[in-house]
Coordinates of C-alpha atoms and ligand atoms in Angstrom, one line a residue:
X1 CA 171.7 202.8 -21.6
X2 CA 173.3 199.4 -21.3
X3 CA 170.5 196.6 -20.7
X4 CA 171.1 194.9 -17.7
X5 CA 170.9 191.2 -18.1
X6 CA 169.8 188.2 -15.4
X7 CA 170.2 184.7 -16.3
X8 CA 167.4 182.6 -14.6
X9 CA 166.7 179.2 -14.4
X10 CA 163.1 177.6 -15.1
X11 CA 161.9 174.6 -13.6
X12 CA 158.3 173.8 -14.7
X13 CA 158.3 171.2 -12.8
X14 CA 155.6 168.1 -13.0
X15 CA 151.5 168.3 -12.2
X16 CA 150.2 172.0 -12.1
X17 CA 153.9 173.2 -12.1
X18 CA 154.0 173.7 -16.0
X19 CA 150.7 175.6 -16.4
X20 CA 150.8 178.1 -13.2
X21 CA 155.3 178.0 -14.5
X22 CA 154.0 179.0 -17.8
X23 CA 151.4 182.0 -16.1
X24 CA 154.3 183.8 -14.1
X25 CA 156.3 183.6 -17.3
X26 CA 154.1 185.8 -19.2
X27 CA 153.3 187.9 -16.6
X28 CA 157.6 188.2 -16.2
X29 CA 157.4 188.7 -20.1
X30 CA 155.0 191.5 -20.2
X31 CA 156.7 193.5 -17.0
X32 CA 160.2 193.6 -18.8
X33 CA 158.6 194.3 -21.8
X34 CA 157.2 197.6 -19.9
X35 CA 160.0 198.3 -18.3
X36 CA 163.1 198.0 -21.2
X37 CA 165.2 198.6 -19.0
X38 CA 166.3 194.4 -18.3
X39 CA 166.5 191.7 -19.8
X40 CA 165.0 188.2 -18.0
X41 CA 167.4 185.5 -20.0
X42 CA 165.1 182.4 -18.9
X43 CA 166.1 178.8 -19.8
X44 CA 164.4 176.3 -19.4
X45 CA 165.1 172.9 -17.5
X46 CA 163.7 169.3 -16.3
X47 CA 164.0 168.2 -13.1
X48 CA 161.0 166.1 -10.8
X49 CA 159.1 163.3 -10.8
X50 CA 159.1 162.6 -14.7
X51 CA 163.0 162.7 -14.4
X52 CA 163.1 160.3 -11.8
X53 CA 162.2 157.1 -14.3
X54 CA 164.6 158.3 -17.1
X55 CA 167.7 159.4 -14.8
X56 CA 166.9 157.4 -11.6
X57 CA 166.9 161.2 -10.2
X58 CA 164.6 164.0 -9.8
X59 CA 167.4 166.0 -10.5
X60 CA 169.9 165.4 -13.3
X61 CA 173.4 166.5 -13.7
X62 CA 172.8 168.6 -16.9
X63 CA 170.0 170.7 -14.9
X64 CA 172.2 170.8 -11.9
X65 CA 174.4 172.4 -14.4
X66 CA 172.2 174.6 -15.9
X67 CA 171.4 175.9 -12.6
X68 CA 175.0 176.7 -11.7
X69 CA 175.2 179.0 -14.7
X70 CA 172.4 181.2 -14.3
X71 CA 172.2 183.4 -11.1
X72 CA 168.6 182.3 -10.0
X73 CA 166.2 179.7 -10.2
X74 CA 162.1 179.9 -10.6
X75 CA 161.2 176.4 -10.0
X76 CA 157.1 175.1 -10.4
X77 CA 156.4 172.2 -7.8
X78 CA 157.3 169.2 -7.9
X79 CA 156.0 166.0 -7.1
X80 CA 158.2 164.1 -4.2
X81 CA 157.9 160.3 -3.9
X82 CA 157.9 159.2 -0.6
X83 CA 158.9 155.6 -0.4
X84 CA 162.3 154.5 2.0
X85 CA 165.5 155.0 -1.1
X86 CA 163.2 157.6 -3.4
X87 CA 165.3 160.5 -4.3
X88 CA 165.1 163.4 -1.9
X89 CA 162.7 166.3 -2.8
X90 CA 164.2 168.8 -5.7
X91 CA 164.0 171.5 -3.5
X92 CA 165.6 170.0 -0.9
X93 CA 169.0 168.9 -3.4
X94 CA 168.7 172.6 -4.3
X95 CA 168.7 174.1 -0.8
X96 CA 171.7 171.7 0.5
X97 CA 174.0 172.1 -3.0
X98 CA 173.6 176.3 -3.3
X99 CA 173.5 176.7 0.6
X100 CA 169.9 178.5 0.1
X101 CA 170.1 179.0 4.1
X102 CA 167.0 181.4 4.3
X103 CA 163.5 180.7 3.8
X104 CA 161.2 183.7 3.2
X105 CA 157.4 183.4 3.2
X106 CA 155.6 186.8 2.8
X107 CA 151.7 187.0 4.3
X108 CA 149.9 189.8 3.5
X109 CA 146.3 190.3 3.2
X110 CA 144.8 190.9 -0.4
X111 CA 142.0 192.4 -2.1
X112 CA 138.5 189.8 -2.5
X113 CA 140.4 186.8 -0.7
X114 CA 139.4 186.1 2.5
X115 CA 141.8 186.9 5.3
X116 CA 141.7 186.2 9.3
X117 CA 141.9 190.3 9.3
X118 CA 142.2 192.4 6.9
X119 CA 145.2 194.2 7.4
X120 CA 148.1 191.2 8.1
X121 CA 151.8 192.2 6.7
X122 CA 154.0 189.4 7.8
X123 CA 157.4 188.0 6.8
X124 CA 158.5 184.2 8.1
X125 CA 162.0 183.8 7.9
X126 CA 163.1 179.9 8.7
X127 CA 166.2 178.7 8.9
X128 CA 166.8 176.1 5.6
X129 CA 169.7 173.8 6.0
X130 CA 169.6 172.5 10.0
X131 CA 167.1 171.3 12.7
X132 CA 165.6 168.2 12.2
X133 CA 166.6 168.4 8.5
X134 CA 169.6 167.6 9.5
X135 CA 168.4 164.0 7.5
X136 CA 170.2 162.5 10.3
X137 CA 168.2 159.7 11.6
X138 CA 168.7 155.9 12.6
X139 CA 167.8 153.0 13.7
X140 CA 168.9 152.2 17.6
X141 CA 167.3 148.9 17.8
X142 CA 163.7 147.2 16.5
X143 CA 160.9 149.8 16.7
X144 CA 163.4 152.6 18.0
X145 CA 164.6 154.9 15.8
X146 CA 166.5 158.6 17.0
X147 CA 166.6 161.6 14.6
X148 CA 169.1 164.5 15.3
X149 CA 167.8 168.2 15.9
X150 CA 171.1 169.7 14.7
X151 CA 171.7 173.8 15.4
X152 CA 174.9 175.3 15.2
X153 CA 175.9 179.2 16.6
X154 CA 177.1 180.3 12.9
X155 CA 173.8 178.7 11.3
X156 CA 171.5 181.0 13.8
X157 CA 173.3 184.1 13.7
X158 CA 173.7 183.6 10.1
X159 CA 169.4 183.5 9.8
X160 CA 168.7 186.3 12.3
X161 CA 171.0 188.7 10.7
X162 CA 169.1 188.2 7.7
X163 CA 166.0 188.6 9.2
X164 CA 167.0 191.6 11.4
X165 CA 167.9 193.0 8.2
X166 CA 164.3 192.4 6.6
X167 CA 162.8 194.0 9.8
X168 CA 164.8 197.4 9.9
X169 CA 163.9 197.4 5.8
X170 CA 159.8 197.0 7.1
X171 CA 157.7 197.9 10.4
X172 CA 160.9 197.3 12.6
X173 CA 159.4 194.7 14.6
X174 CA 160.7 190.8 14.6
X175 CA 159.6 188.1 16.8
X176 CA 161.7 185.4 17.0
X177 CA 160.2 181.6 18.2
X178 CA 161.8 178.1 20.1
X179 CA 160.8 175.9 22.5
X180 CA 163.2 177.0 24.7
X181 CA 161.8 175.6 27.8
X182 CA 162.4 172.4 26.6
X183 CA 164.6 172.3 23.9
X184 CA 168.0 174.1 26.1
X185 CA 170.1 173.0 24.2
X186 CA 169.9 173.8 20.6
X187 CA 167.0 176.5 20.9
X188 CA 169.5 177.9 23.4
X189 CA 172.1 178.4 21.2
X190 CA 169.3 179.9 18.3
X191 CA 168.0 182.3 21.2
X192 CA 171.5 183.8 22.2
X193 CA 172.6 184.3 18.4
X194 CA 169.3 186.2 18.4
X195 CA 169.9 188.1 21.0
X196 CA 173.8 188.6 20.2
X197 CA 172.6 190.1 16.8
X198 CA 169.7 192.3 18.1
X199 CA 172.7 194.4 19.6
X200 CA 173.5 195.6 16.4
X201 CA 169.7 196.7 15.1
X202 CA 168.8 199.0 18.1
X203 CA 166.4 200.1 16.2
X204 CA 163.8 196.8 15.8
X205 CA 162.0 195.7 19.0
X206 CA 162.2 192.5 19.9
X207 CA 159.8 189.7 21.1
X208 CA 160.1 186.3 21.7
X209 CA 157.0 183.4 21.6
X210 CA 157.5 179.7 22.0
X211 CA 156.6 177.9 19.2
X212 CA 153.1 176.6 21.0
X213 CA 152.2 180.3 21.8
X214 CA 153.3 181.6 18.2
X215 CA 151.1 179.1 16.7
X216 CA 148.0 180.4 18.5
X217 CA 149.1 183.6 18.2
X218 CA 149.2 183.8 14.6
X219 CA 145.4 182.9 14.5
X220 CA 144.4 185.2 17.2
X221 CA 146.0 188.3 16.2
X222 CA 148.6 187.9 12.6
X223 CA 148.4 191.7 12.5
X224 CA 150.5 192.0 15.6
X225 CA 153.6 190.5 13.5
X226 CA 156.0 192.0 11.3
X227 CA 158.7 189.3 10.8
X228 CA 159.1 186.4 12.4
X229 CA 162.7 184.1 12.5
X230 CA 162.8 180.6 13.7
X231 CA 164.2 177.3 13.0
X232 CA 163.6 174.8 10.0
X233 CA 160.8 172.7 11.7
X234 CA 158.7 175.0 13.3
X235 CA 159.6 178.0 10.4
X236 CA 157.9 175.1 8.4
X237 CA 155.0 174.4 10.0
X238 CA 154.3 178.4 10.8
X239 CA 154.8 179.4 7.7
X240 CA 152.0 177.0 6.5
X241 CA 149.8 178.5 8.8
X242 CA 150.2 181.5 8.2
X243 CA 149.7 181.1 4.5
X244 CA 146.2 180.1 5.4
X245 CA 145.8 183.2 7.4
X246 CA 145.7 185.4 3.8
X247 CA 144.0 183.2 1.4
X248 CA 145.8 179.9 1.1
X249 CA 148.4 177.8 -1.2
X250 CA 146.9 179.4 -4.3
X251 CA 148.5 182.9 -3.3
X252 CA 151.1 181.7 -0.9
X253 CA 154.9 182.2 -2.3
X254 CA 158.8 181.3 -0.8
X255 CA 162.1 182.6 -1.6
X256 CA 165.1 180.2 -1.0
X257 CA 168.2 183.0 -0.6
X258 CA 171.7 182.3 0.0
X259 CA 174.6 184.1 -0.5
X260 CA 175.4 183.5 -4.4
X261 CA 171.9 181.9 -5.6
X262 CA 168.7 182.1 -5.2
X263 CA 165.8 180.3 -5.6
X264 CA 161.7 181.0 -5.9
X265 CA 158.6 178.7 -6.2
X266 CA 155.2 178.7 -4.6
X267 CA 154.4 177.3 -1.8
X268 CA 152.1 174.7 -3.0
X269 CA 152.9 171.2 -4.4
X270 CA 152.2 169.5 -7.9
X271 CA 148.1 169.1 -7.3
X272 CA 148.6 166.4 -9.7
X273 CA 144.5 165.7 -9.5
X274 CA 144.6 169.0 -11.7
X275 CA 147.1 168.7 -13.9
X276 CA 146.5 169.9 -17.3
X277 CA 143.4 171.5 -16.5
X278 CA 144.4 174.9 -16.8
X279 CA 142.1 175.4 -13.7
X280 CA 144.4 176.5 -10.1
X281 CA 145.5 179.6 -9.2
X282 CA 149.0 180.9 -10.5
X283 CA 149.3 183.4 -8.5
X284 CA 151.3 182.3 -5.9
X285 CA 154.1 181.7 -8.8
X286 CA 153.4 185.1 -10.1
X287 CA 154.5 186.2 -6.8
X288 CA 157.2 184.0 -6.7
X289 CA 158.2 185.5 -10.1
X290 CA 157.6 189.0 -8.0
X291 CA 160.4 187.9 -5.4
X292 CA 162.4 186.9 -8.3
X293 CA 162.3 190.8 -9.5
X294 CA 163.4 192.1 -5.7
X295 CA 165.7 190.1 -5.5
X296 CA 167.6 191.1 -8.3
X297 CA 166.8 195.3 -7.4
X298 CA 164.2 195.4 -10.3
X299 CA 161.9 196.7 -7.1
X300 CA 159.5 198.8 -9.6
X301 CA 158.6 196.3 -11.9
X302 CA 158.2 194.2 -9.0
X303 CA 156.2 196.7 -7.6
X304 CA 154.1 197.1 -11.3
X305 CA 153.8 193.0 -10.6
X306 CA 152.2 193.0 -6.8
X307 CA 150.0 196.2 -7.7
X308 CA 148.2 194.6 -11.0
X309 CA 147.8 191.6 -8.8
X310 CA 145.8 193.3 -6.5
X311 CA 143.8 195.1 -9.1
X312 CA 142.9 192.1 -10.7
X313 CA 141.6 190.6 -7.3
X314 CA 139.8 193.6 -6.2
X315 CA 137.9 193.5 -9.4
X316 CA 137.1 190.3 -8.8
X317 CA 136.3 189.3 -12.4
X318 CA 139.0 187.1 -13.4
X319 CA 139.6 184.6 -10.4
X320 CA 140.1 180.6 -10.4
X321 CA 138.3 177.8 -8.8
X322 CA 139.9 178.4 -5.3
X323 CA 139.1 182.0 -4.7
X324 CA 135.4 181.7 -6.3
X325 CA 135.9 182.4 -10.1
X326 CA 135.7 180.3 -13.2
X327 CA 138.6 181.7 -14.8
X328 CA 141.4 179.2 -16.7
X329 CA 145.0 179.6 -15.0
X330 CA 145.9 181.1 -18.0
X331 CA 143.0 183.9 -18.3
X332 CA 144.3 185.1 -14.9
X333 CA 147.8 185.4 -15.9
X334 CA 146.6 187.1 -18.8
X335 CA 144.8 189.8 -17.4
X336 CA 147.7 190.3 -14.8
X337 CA 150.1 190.7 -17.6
X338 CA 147.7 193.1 -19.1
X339 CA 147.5 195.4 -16.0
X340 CA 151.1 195.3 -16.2
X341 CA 151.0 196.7 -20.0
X342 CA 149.1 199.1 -18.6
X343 CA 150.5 200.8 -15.9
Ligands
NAD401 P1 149.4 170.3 -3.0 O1 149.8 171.7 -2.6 O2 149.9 169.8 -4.3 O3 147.8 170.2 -3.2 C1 146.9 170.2 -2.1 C2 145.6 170.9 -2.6 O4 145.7 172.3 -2.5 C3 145.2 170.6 -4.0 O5 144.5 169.4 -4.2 C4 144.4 171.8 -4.4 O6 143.1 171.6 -3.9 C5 145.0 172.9 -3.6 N1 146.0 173.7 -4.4 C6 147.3 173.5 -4.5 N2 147.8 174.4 -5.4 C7 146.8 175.1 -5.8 C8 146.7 176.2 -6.7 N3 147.8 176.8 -7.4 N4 145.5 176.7 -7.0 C9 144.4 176.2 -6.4 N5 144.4 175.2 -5.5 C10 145.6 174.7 -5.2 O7 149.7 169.3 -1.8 P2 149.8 167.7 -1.8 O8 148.6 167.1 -2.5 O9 150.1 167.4 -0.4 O10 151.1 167.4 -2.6 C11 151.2 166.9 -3.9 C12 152.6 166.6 -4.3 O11 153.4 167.8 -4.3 C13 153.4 165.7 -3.3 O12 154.1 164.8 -4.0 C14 154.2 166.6 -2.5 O13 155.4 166.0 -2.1 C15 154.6 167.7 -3.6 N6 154.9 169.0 -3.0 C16 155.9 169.6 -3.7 C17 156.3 170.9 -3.2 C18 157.4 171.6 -4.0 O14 157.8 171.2 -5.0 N7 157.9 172.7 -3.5 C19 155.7 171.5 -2.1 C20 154.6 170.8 -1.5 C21 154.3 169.5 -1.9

């Protein structure tokens, strides 16, 4: 049988991004070794922080080249600089150069890791290259300054087909949020693309929540949602929250999809007060690795990925810092990968 081949981009990133980077690699390494079916062609690149003092960018040209010859991207975090004239965050560059228009945040509750309920199985889907991000800000006079909330028709229909899409795949259920009310405008035009799109998935219900309500409602009951779609802002400000819901940055992953590349990385930043300490959680890049596998149709080793996940959590034996365990990041790759040998 041929061996199908993926090129992939790795970014390690700076801070914790090489070591939990390092833990999703081997955990990549062992699933392909079980399946022999694939082959992961990983190479690796720089980009961040460190880049920033040799290149005068977080993202140099040879990288951005690297990145256009492989087909996706697993990127570690990356530490972002925030003065006025500091390069704009790596993932941002990346979002804006391969039109990465959908953001995808899974929630689901897991084995030994505390949850607001026990049974939450959620999707966020935000919007990635409008809104607010629009970077379209300025000065109108001393001490007043305007940014631009920017949504377009093709933009909005362009995210909730995707996320109808993801819905019909899952409980069939989407929920999509605005501030409508006040916002008529430009969560006017996100709402009718919504609605103009539902017409052609009969078979997903539909709900709508402002932003305020969604926010509240995610506490008091997650396990009512399926998939949620919504704009940049608020799709980032839910999405953290309802990370938290299920355990927190150390499981959390996102999936930057657009229509030729892809790109996947954990939630988290570069927790630089733990760098080369071998001590967070990489799970959340395992996962990311995980999304990695979907995405390219490799759905039973990412399957074999998610399950020895959760076996390893529900024995509870091999667990870092942040879910109770004294385990090194690299023990709990480890005895991921080995589950994977396993199955
Ligand atoms: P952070 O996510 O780096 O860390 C916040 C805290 O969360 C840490 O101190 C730690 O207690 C915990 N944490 C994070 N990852 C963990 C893991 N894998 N396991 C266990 N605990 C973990 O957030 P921050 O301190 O606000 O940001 C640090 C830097 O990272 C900033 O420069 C920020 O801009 C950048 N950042 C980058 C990305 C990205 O590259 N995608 C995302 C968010 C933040």
């Amino acid at each position: 049988m041929l061996m199908q081949r993926y090129r992939v981009a790795v970014l390690p990133g700076d801070g914790i991004g090489p070591e939990v980077v390092d833990g999703a690699v081997r955990v990549l390494q062992a699933v392909e070794d079980a399946a022999g079916t694939y082959k992961l062609e990983l190479t690796y690149g720089e980009a961040g922080y460190n880049c920033i003092s040799k290149y005068g960018t977080n993202l140099p040209p040879h990288t951005i080249d690297l990145l256009k010859a492989t087909r996706a991207c697993l990127k570690g975090p990356m530490t972002t600089p925030e003065e006025l004239g500091a390069p704009p965050s790596a993932a941002l560059q990346m979002r804006k150069m391969f039109d990465l228009y959908a953001n995808m945040r899974p929630c689901f509750s897991l084995p030994n890791v505390p949850s607001l309920k026990p049974n939450i199985d959620m999707i966020i889907v935000r919007e990635n290259t409008e809104d607010l991000y629009s970077g379209i800000e300025f000065e109108l006079g001393t001490g007043i300054a305007v940014a631009m909330r920017v949504v377009t028709r093709r933009a909005s229909e362009r995210i909730a087909r995707f996320a109808f899409r993801l819905a019909a795949k899952r409980k069939k259920h989407l929920t999509y949020v605005h501030k409508g009310n006040i916002l008529r405008q430009t969560d006017g035009i996100f709402k009718q693309a919504v609605l103009d799109v539902a017409t052609e998935f009969p078979e997903v219900r539909v709900d709508d929540l402002h932003i305020d309500a969604a926010a509240m409602q995610l506490i008091k009951q997650p396990e009512s949602f399926d998939v949620i779609v919504t704009t940049n802002l608020f799709g980032d400000i839910l999405s953290d929250e309802a990370a938290q819901t299920v355990g927190g940055l150390g499981v959390a992953s996102g999936a930057n999809i657009g229509e030729k590349y892809a790109m996947f990385e954990p939630v988290h930043g570069s927790a630089p007060k733990y760098a080369g300490q071998n001590k967070v959680n990489p799970i959340a890049t395992v996962f990311a690795g995980k999304m990695l596998l979907d995405y390219f149709g490799e759905t039973e080793s990412a399957q074999a990925v998610e399950r020895s996940v959760f076996e390893v959590l529900r024995e509870g034996k091999v667990l870092t810092y942040d879910l109770g365990g004294k385990a090194k990041t690299s023990e709990v790759a480890e005895a991921i990968a080995t589950k994977v040998h396993k199955a």
